[in-house]
Coordinates of C-alpha atoms (C1' of nucleotides) in Angstrom, one line a residue:
Chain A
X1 CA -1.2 -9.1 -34.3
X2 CA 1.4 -8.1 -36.9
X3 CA 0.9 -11.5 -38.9
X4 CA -2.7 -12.0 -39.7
X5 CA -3.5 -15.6 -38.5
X6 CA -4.0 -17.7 -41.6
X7 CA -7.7 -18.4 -41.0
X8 CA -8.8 -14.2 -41.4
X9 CA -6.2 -13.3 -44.0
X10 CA -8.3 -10.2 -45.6
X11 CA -4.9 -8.7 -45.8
X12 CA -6.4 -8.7 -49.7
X13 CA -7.5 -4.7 -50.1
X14 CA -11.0 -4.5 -48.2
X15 CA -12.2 -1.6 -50.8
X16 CA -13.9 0.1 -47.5
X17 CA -10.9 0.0 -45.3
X18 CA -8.8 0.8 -48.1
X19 CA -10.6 4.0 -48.6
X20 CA -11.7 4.8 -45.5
X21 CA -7.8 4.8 -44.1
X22 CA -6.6 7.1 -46.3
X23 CA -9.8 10.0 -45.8
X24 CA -11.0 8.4 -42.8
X25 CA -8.9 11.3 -40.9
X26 CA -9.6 14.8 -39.8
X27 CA -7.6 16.3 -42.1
X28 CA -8.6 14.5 -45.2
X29 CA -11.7 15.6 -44.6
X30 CA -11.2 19.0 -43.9
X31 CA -9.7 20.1 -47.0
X32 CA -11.8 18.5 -49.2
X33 CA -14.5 20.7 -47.6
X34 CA -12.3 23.2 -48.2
X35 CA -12.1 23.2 -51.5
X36 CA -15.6 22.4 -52.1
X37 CA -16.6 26.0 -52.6
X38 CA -13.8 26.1 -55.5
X39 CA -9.6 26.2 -56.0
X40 CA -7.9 27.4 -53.1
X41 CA -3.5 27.9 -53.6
X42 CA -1.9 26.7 -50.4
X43 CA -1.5 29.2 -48.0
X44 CA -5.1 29.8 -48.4
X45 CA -5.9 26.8 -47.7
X46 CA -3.9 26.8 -44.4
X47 CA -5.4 29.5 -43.3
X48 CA -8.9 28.4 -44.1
X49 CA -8.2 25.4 -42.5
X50 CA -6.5 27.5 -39.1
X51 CA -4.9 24.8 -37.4
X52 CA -2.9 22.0 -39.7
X53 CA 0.6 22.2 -39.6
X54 CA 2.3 22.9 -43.0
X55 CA 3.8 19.8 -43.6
X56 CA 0.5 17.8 -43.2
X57 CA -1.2 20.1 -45.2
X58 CA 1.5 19.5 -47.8
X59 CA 1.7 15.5 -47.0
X60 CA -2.0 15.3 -46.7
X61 CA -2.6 17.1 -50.5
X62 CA 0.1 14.9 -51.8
X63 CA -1.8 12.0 -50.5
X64 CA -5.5 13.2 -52.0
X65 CA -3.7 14.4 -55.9
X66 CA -2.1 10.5 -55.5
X67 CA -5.4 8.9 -54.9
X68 CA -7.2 11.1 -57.6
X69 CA -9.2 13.5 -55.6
X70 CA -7.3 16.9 -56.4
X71 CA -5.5 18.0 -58.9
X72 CA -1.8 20.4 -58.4
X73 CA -1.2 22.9 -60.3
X74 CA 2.1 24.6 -60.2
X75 CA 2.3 28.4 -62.3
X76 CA 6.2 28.8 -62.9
X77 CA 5.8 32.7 -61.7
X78 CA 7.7 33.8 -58.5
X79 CA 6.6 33.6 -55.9
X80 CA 5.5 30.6 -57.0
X81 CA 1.4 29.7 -57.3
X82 CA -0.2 26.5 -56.6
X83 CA -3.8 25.7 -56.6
X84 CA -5.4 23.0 -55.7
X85 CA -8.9 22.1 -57.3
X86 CA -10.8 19.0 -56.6
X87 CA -11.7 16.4 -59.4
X88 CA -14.8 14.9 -60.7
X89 CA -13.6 12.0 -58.5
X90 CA -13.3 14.6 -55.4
X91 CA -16.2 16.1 -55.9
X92 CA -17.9 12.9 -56.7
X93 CA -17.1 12.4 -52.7
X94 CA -18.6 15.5 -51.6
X95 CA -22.0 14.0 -51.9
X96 CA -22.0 11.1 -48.9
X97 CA -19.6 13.8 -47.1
X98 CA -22.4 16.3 -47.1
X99 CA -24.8 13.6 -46.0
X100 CA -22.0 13.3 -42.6
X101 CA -22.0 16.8 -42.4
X102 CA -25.6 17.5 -42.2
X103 CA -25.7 14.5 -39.7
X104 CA -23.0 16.4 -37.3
X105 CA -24.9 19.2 -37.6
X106 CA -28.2 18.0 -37.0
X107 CA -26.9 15.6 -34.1
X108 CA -24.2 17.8 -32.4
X109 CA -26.7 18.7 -29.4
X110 CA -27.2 15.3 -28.3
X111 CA -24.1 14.6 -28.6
X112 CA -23.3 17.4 -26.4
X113 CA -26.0 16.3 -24.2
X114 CA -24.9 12.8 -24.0
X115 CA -21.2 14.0 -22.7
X116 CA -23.0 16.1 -20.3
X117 CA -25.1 13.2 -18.7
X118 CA -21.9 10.7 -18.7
X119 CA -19.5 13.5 -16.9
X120 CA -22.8 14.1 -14.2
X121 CA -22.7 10.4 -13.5
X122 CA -18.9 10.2 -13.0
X123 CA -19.3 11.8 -9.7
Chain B
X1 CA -0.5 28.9 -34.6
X2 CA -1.5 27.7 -31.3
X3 CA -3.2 31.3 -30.7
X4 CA -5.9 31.3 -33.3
X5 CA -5.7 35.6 -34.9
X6 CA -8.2 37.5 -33.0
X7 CA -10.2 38.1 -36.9
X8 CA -11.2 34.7 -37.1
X9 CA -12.2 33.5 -33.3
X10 CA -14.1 30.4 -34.5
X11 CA -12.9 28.4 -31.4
X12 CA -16.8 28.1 -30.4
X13 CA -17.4 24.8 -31.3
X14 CA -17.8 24.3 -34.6
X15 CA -20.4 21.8 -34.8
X16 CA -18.6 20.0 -37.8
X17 CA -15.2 20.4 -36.4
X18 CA -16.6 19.1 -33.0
X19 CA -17.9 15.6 -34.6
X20 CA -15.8 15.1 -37.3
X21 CA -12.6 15.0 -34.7
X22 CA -14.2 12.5 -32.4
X23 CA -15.5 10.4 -35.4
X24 CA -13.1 11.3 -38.2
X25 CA -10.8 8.1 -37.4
X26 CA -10.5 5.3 -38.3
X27 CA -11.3 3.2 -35.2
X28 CA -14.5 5.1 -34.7
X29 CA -15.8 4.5 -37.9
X30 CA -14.4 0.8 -38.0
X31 CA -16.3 0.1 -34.5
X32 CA -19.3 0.9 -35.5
X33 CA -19.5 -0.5 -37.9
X34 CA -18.4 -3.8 -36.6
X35 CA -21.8 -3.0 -34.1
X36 CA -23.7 -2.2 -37.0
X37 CA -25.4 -5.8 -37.2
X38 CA -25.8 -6.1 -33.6
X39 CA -24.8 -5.9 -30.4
X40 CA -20.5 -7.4 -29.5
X41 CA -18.1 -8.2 -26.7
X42 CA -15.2 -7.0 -25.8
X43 CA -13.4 -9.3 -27.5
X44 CA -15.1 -10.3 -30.2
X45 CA -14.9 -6.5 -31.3
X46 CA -10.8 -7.0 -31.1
X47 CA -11.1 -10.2 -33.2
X48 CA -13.7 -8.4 -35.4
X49 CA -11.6 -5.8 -36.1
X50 CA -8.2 -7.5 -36.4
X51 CA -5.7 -5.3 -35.9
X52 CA -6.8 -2.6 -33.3
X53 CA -4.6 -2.7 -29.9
X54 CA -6.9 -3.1 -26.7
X55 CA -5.7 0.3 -25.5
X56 CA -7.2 2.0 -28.5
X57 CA -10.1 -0.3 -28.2
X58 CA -11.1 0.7 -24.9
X59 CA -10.3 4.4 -25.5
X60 CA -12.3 4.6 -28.8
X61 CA -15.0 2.8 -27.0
X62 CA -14.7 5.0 -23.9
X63 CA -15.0 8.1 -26.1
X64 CA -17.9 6.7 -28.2
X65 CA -19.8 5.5 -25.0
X66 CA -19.5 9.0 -23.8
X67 CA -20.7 10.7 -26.9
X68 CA -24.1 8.8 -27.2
X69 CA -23.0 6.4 -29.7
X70 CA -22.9 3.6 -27.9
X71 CA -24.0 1.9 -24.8
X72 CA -21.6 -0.6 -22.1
X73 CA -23.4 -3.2 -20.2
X74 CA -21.1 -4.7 -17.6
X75 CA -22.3 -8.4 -16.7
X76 CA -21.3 -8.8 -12.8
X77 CA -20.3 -12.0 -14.0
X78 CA -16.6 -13.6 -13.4
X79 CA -14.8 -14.1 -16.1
X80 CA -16.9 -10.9 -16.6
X81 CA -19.0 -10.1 -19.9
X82 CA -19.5 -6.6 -21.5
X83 CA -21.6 -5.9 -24.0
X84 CA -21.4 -3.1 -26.2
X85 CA -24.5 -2.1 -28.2
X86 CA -24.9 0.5 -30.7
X87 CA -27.8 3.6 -29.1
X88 CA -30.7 5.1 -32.1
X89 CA -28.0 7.6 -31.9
X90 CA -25.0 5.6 -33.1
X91 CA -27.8 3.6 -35.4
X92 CA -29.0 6.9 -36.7
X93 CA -25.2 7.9 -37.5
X94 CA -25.2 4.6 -39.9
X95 CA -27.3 6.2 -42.5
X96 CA -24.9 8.9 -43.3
X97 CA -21.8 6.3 -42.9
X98 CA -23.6 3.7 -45.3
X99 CA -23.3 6.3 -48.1
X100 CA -19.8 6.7 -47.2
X101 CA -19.2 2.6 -47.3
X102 CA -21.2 2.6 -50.9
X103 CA -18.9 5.3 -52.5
X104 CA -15.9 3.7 -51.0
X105 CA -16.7 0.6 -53.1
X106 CA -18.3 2.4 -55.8
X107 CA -15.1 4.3 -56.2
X108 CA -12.6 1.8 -55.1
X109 CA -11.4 1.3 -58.5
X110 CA -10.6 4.8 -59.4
X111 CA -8.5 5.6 -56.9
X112 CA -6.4 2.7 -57.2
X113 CA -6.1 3.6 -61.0
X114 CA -5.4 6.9 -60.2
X115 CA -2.8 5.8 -57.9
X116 CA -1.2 3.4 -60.5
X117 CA -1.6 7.1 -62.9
X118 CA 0.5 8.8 -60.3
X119 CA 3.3 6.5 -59.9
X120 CA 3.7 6.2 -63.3
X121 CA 4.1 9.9 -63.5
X122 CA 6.8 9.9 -60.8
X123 CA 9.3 8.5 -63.4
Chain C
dA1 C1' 20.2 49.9 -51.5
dT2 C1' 18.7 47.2 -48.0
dC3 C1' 15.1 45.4 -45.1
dT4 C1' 11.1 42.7 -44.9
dC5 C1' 7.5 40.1 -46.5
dA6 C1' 5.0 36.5 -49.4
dC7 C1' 5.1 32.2 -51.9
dG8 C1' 5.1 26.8 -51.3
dG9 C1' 7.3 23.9 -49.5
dT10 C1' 11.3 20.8 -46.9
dC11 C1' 14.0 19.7 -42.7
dT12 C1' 14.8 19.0 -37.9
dA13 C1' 14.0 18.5 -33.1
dC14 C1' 10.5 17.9 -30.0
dA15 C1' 5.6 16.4 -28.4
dT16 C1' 2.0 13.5 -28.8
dG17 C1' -0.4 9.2 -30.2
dT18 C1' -0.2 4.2 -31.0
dT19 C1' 1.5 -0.3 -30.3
dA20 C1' 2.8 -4.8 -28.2
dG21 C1' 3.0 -7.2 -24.3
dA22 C1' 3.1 -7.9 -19.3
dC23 C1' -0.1 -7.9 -15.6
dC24 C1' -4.5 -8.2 -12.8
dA25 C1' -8.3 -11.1 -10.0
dA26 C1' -11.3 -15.0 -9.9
dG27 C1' -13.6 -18.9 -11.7
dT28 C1' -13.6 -23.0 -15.0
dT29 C1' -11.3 -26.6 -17.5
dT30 C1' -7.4 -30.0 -17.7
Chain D
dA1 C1' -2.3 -27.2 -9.1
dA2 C1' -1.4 -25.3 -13.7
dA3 C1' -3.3 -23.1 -17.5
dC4 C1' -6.8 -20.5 -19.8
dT5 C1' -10.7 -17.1 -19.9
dT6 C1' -12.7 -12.4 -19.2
dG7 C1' -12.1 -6.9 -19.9
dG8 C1' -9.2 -4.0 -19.1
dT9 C1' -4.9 -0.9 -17.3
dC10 C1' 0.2 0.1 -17.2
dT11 C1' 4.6 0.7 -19.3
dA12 C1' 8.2 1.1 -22.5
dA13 C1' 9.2 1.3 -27.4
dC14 C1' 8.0 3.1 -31.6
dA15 C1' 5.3 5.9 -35.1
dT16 C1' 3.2 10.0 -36.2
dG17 C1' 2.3 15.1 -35.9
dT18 C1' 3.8 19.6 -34.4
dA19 C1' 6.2 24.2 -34.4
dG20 C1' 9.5 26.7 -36.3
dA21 C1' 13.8 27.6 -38.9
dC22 C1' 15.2 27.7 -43.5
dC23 C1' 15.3 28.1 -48.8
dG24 C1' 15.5 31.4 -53.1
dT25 C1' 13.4 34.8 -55.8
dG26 C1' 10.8 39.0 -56.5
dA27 C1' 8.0 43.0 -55.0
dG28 C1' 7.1 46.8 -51.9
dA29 C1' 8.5 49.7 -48.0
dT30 C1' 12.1 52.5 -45.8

DNA sequence: ATCTCACGGTCTACATGTTAGACCAAGTTT
DNA sequence: AAACTTGGTCTAACATGTAGACCGTGAGAT
């Protein structure tokens, strides 16, 4: 399962699973919703967030400025200030994520429902 | 961190926060999409996917079965047969995801380059 | 003048999540 | 009768995520 059997060698980057690996996680997500409202420093965006630790939040942004979807800027002052603003490219993504969002929202009671018929018929 | 600050009790579930955990990963998204164009085995869901270990397999599935997504039909059959089939509400949920798939590709490209951007940065 | 806090992280030890692979029972193929 | 198939579960190794200490500088409180 480590070597790909030579008949289904997609190892070659699959655009969707390429993409979807690196925002296809909870935290991804969550702070580019973030930041949609506008620039958010750090801290801020920790405690927006409430419960990321502060190295993923610091691993995670370092991931999204890499791929293009924030930009980092660091103000020489002291204490130091970093914001963190989304890109065209990051806010280009905002669109089909609001799409998900609405969905959640709109579908969260039957999927509240639905776990409350499968735990009734586990007994 | 693990006690949330009494200001900003926002433990009720947040509907967003609430979906987005169970389907923000990527297995979730990868499995149904491998449903997406009809209804798979066990198996054939492993092979589809490539690279997902049975454990996660059958957890992922558990949770999405549980949530509405999806529906297990056992086949009292020996070897036995179980299908899993996507429910309106997993096939509803494809909409939003679609979007998601077309940006991915749209966008593919960009990232990469800014990728490539960033590393050449780094020296 | 010293004590403490805020800033944006990094580092380390521990906790949790994921993986590969053995194992299961029973029927079908070799 | 030996081996393979099915859809899993179990376990031990490994990868990832967490909490919390720590860093240096400057400002505000004591």
């Amino acid at each position: 399962m480590t070597t790909v059997p030579d008949e289904e060698m997609f190892e070659q980057p699959c655009p969707i699973r390429d993409v979807l690996d690196r925002i296809g996680n909870q935290w991804s997500l969550l702070i580019l919703e973030a930041l949609a409202p506008g620039t958010l420093r750090f801290n801020a965006l920790m405690r927006e967030i409430g419960d990321i630790s502060k190295q993923m939040l610091s691993r995670t942004l370092k991931q999204l400025e890499q791929d293009g979807f924030i930009t980092r800027t660091l103000y020489p002052e002291v204490p130091p200030r970093v914001e963190y603003t989304l890109t065209p490219l990051g806010r280009s993504f905002l669109e089909p994520m609001q799409q998900l969002v609405v969905w959640a929202d709109t579908h969260h009671g039957a999927i509240v429902a639905a776990r409350t018929r499968y735990q009734a018929l586990q007994e």
